PDB file of C-alpha atoms in Angstrom:
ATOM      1  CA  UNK A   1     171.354 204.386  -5.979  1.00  0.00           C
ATOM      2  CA  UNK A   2     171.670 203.126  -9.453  1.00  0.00           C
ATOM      3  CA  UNK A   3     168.844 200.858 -10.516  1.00  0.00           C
ATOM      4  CA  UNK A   4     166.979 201.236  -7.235  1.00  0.00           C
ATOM      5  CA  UNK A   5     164.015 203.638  -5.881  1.00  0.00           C
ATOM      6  CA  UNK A   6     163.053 204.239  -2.584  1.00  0.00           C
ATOM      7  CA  UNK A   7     165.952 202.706  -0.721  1.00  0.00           C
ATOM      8  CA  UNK A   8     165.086 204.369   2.262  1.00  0.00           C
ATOM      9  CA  UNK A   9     161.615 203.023   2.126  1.00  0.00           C
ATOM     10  CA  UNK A  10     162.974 199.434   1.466  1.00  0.00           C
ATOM     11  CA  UNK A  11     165.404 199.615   4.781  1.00  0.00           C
ATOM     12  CA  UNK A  12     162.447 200.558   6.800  1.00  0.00           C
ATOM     13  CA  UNK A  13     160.163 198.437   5.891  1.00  0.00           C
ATOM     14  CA  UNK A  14     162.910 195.295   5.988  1.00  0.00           C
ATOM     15  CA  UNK A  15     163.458 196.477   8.579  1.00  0.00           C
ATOM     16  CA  UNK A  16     159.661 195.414  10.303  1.00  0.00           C
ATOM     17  CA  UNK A  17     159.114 192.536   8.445  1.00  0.00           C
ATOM     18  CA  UNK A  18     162.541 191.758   9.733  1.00  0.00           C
ATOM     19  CA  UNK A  19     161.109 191.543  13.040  1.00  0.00           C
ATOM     20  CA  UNK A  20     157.764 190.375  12.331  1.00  0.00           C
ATOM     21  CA  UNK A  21     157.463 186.711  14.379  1.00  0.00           C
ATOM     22  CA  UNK A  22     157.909 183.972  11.592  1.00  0.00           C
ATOM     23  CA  UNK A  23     159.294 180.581  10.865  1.00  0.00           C
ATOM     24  CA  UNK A  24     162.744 181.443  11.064  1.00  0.00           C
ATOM     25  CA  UNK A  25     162.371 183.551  14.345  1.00  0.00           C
ATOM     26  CA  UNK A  26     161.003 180.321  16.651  1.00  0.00           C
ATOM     27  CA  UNK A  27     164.047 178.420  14.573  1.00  0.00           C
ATOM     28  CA  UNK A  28     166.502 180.574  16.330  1.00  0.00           C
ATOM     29  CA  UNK A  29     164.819 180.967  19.873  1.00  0.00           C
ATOM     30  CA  UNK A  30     164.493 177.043  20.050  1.00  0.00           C
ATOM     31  CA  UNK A  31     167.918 176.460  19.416  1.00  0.00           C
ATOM     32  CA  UNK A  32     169.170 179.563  21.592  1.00  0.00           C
ATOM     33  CA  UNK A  33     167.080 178.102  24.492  1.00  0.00           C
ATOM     34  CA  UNK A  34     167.558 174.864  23.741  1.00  0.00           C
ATOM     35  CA  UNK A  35     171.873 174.535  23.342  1.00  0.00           C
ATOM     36  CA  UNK A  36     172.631 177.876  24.289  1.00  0.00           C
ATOM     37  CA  UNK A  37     173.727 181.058  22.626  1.00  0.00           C
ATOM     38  CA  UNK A  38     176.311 180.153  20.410  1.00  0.00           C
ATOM     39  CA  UNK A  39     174.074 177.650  18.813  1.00  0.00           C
ATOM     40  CA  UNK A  40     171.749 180.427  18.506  1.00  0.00           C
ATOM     41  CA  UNK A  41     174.376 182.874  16.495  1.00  0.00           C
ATOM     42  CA  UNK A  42     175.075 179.732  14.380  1.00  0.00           C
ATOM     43  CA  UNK A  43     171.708 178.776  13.403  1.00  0.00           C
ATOM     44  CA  UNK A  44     171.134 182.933  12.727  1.00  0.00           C
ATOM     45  CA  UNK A  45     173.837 182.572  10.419  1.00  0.00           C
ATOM     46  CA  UNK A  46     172.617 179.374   8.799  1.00  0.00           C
ATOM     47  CA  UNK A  47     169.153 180.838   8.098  1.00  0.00           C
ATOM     48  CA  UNK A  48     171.235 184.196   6.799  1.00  0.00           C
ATOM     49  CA  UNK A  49     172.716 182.030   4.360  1.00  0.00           C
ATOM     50  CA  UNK A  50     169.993 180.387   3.661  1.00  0.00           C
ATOM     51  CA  UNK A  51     168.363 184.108   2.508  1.00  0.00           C
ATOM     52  CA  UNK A  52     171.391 184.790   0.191  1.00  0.00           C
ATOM     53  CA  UNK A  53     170.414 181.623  -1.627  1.00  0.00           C
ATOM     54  CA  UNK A  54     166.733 182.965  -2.104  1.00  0.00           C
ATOM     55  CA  UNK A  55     168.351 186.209  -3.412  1.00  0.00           C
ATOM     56  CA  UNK A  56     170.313 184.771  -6.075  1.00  0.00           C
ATOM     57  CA  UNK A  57     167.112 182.471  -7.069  1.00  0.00           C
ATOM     58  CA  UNK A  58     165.251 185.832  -7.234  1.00  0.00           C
ATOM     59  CA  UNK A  59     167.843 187.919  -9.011  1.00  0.00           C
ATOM     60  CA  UNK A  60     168.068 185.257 -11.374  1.00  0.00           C
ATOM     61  CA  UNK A  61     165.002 184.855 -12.155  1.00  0.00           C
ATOM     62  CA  UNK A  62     164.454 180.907 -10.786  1.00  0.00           C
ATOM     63  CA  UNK A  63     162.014 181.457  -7.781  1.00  0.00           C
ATOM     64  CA  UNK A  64     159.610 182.235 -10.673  1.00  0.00           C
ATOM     65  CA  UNK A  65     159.663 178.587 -11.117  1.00  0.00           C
ATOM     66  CA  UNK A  66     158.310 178.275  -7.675  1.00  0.00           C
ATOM     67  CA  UNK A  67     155.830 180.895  -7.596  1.00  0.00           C
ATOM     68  CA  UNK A  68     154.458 179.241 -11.286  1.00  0.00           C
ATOM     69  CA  UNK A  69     154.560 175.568 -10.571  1.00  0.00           C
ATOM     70  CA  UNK A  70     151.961 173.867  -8.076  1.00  0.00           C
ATOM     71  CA  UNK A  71     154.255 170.581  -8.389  1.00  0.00           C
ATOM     72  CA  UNK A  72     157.712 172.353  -7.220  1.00  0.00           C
ATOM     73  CA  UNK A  73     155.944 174.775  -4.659  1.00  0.00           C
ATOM     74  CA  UNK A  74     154.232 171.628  -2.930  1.00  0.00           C
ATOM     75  CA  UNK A  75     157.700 169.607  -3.247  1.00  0.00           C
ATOM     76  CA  UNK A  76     159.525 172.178  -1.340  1.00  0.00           C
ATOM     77  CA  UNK A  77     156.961 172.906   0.863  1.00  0.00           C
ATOM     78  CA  UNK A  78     156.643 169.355   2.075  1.00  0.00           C
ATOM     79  CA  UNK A  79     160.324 168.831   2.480  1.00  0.00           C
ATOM     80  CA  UNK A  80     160.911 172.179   4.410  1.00  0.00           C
ATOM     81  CA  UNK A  81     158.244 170.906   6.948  1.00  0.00           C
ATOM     82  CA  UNK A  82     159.228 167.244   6.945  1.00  0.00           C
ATOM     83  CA  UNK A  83     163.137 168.513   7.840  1.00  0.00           C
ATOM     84  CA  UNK A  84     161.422 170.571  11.071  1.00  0.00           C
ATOM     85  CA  UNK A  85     159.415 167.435  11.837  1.00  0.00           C
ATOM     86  CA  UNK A  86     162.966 165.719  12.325  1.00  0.00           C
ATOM     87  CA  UNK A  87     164.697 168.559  13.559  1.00  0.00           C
ATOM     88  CA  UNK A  88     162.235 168.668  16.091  1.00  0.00           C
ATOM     89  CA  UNK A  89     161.835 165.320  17.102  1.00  0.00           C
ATOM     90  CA  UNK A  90     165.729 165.069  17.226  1.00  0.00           C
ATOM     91  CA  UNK A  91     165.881 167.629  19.768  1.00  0.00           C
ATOM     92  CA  UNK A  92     162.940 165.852  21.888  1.00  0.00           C
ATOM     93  CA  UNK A  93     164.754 162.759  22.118  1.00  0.00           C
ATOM     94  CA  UNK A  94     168.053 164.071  22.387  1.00  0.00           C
ATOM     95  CA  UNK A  95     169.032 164.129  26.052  1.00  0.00           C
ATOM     96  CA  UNK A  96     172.942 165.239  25.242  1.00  0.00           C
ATOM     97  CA  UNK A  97     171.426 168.283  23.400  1.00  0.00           C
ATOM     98  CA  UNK A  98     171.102 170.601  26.866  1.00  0.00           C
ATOM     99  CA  UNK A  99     174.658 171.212  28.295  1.00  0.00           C
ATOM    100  CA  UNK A 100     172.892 171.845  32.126  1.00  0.00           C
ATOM    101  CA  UNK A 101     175.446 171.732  35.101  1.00  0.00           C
ATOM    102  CA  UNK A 102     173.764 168.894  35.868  1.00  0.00           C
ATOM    103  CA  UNK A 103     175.995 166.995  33.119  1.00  0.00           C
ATOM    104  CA  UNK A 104     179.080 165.628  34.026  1.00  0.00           C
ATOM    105  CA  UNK A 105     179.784 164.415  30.439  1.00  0.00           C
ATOM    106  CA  UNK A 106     178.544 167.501  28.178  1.00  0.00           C
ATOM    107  CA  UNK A 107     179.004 166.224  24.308  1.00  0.00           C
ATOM    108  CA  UNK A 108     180.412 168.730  21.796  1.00  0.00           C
ATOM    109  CA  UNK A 109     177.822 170.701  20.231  1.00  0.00           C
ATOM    110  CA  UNK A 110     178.158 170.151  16.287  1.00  0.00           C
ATOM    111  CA  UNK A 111     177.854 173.760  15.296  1.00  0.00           C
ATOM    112  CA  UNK A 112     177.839 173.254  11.402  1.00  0.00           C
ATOM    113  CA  UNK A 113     174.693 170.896  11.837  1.00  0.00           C
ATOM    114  CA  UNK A 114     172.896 173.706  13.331  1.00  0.00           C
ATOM    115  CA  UNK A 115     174.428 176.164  10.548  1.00  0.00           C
ATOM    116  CA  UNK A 116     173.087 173.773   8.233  1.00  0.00           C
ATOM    117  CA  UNK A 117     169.141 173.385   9.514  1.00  0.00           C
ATOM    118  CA  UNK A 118     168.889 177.183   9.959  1.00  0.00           C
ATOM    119  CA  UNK A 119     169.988 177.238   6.393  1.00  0.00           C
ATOM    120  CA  UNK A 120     168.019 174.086   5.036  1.00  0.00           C
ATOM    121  CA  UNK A 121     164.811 175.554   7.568  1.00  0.00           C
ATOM    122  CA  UNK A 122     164.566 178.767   5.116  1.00  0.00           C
ATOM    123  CA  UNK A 123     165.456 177.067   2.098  1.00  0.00           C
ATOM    124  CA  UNK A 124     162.968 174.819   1.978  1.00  0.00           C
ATOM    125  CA  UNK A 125     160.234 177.551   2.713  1.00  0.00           C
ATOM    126  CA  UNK A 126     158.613 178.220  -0.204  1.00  0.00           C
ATOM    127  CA  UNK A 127     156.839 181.453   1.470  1.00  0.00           C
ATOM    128  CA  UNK A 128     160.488 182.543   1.789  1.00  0.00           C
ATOM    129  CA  UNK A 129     161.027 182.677  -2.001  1.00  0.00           C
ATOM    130  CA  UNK A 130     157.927 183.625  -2.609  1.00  0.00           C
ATOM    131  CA  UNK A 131     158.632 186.828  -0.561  1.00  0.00           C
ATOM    132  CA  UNK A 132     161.545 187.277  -1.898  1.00  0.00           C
ATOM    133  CA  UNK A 133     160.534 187.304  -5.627  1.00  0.00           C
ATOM    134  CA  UNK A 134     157.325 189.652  -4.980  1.00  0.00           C
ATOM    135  CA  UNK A 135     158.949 191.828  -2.646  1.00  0.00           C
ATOM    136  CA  UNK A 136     162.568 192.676  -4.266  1.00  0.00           C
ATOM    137  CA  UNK A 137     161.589 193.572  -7.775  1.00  0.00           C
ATOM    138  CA  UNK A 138     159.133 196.688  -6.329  1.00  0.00           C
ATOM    139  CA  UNK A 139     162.225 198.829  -5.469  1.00  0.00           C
ATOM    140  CA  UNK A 140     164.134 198.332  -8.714  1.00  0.00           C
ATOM    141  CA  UNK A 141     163.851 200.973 -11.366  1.00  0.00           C
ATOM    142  CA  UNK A 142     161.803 199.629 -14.534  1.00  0.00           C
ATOM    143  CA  UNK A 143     164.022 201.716 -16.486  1.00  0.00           C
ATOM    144  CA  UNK A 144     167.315 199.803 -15.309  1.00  0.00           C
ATOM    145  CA  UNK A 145     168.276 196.807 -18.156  1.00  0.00           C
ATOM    146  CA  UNK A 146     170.211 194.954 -16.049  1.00  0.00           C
ATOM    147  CA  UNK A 147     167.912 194.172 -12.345  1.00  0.00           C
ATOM    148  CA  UNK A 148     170.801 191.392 -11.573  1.00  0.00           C
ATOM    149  CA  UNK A 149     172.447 193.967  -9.188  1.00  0.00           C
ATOM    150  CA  UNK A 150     169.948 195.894  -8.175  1.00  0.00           C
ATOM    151  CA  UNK A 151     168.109 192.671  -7.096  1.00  0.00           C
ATOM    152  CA  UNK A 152     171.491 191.358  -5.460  1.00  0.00           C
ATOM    153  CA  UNK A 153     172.163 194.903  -3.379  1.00  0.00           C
ATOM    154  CA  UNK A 154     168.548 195.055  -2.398  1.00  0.00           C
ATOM    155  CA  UNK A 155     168.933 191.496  -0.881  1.00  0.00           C
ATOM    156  CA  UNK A 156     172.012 191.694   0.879  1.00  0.00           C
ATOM    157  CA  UNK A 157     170.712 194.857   2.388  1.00  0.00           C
ATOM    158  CA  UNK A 158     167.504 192.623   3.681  1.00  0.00           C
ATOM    159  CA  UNK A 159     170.029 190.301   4.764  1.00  0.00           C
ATOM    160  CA  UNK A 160     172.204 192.438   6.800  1.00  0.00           C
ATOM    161  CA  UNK A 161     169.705 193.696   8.533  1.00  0.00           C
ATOM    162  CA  UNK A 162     168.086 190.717   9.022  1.00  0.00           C
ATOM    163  CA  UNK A 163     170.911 188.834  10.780  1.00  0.00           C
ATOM    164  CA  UNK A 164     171.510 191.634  13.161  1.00  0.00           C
ATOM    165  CA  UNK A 165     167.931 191.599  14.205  1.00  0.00           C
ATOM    166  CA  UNK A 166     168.469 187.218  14.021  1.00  0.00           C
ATOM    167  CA  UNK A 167     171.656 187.696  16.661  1.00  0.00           C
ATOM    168  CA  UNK A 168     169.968 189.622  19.175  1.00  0.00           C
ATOM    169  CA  UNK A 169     167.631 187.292  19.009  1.00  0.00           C
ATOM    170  CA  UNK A 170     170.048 184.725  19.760  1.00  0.00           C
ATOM    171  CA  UNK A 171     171.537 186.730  22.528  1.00  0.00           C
ATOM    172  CA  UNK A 172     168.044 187.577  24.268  1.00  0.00           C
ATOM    173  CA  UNK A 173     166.823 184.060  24.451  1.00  0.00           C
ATOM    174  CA  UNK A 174     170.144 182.575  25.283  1.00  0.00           C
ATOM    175  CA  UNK A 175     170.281 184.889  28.432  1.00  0.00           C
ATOM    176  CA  UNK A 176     166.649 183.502  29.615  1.00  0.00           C
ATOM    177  CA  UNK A 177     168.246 180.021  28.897  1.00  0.00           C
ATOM    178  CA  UNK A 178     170.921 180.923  31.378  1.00  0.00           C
ATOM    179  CA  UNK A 179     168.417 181.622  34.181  1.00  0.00           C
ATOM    180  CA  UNK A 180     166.570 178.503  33.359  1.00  0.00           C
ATOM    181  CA  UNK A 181     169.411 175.769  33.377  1.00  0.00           C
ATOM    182  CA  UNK A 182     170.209 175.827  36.975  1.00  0.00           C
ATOM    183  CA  UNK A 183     166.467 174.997  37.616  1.00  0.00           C
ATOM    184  CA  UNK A 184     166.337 171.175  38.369  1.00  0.00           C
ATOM    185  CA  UNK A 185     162.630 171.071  37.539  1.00  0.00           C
ATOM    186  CA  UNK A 186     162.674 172.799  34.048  1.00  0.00           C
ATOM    187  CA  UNK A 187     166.056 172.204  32.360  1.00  0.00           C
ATOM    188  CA  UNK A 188     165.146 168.669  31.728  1.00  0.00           C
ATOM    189  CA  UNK A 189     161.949 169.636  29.966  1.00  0.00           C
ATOM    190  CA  UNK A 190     163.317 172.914  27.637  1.00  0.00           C
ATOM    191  CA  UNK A 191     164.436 170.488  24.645  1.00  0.00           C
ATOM    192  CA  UNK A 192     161.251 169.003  24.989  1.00  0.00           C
ATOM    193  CA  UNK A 193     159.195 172.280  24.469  1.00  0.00           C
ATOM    194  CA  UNK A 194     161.811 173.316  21.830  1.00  0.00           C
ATOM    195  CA  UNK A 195     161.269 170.138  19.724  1.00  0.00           C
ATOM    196  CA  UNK A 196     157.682 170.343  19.772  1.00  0.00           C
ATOM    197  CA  UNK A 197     157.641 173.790  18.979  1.00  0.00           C
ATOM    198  CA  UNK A 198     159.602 173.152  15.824  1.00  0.00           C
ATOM    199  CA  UNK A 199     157.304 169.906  15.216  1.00  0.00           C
ATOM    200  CA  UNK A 200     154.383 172.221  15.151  1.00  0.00           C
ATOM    201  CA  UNK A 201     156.076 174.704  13.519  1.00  0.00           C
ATOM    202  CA  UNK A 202     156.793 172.083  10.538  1.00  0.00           C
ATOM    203  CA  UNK A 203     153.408 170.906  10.788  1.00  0.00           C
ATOM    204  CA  UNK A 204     152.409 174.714   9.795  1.00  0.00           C
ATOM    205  CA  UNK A 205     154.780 174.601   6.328  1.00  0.00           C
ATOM    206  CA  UNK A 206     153.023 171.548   5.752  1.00  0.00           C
ATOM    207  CA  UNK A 207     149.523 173.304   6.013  1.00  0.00           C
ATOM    208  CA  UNK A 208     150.710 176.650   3.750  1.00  0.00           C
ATOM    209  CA  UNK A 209     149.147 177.374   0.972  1.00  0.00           C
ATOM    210  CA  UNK A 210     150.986 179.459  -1.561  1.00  0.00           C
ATOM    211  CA  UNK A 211     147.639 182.530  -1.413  1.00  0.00           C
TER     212      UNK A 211
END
């Protein structure tokens, strides 16, 4: 492919860093357990758009701004985990947020919010465009003068393959969600655990250092 090398070697290993356990993985399982499977498939798409955004940055050049500057690294860093702080807490204190049968009155579930914090979750992760920027550039060709495209096709490949591995996430946890909704003694408690999962979760971003 032109300006690439090793494509194969690029899909494989996307492939298992794809499905390494990371920020964006619990992001999805909260919400798939937590409001069910579509909101799952929503927030997997949110956090896939979220990685096109980081793959512009990189192709561009601007997540070098990130990886050089202490000041804009920390910024981001702080607001990514200060968003999952709210997120969370929003989804501990949020009794409409778990449609059980329980609930006569189930509230409409406002699937571009959850869009938007799967995409605003891996935005704000520095580590994300960190990755991006040192990961990318080692299958372009350092003969190629223009990497724009090369960077571009190399991310929407990680992307693709990403979001199919981000549904069946969605799908998977949203099934055990199923099972566990009917239970009177645990459906009232599942936001709970989801919320402070992500709480923790953004307490973690907070604690990253960029090495």
């Amino acid at each position: 492919m032109s300006g690439i090398i090793n494509f194969e070697v690029f899909i494989m290993t996307g492939i298992l860093l794809n499905i390494t356990p990371g920020t964006d993985t619990v992001f999805i399982l909260t919400r798939s357990i937590g409001q069910g499977r579509q909101a799952g498939i929503v927030s997997a798409l949110g956090i896939g758009a979220g990685c096109i955004v980081h793959t512009v940055l990189a192709a561009l050049g601007l997540s070098l701004i990130i990886a050089k500057s202490i000041l804009v690294f920390t910024i981001i860093k702080y607001a990514g985990a200060a968003y999952l702080l709210y997120v969370g807490y929003k989804m501990m204190t949020d009794e409409s947020l778990l449609p059980t049968e329980n609930i006569k009155t189930v509230l409409t579930v406002n699937y571009w919010k959850i869009f938007r914090d799967g995409m605003l979750t891996n935005i704000l992760n520095p580590k994300v465009a960190l990755f991006f920027i040192a990961f990318l550039p080692q299958f372009v060709d350092p003969a190629t003068t223009n990497s724009v495209l090369p960077l571009l096709t190399l991310g929407a490949t990680f992307i693709i393959t990403g979001t199919i591995w981000c549904l069946m996430l969605a799908i998977f946890a949203a099934a055990i969600f199923d099972r566990l909704k009917t239970n009177r003694n645990i459906a009232p408690y599942i936001n709970k655990i989801c919320g402070l999962t992500l709480i923790g979760l953004g307490i973690k971003v907070a604690l990253t250092e960029r090495d």
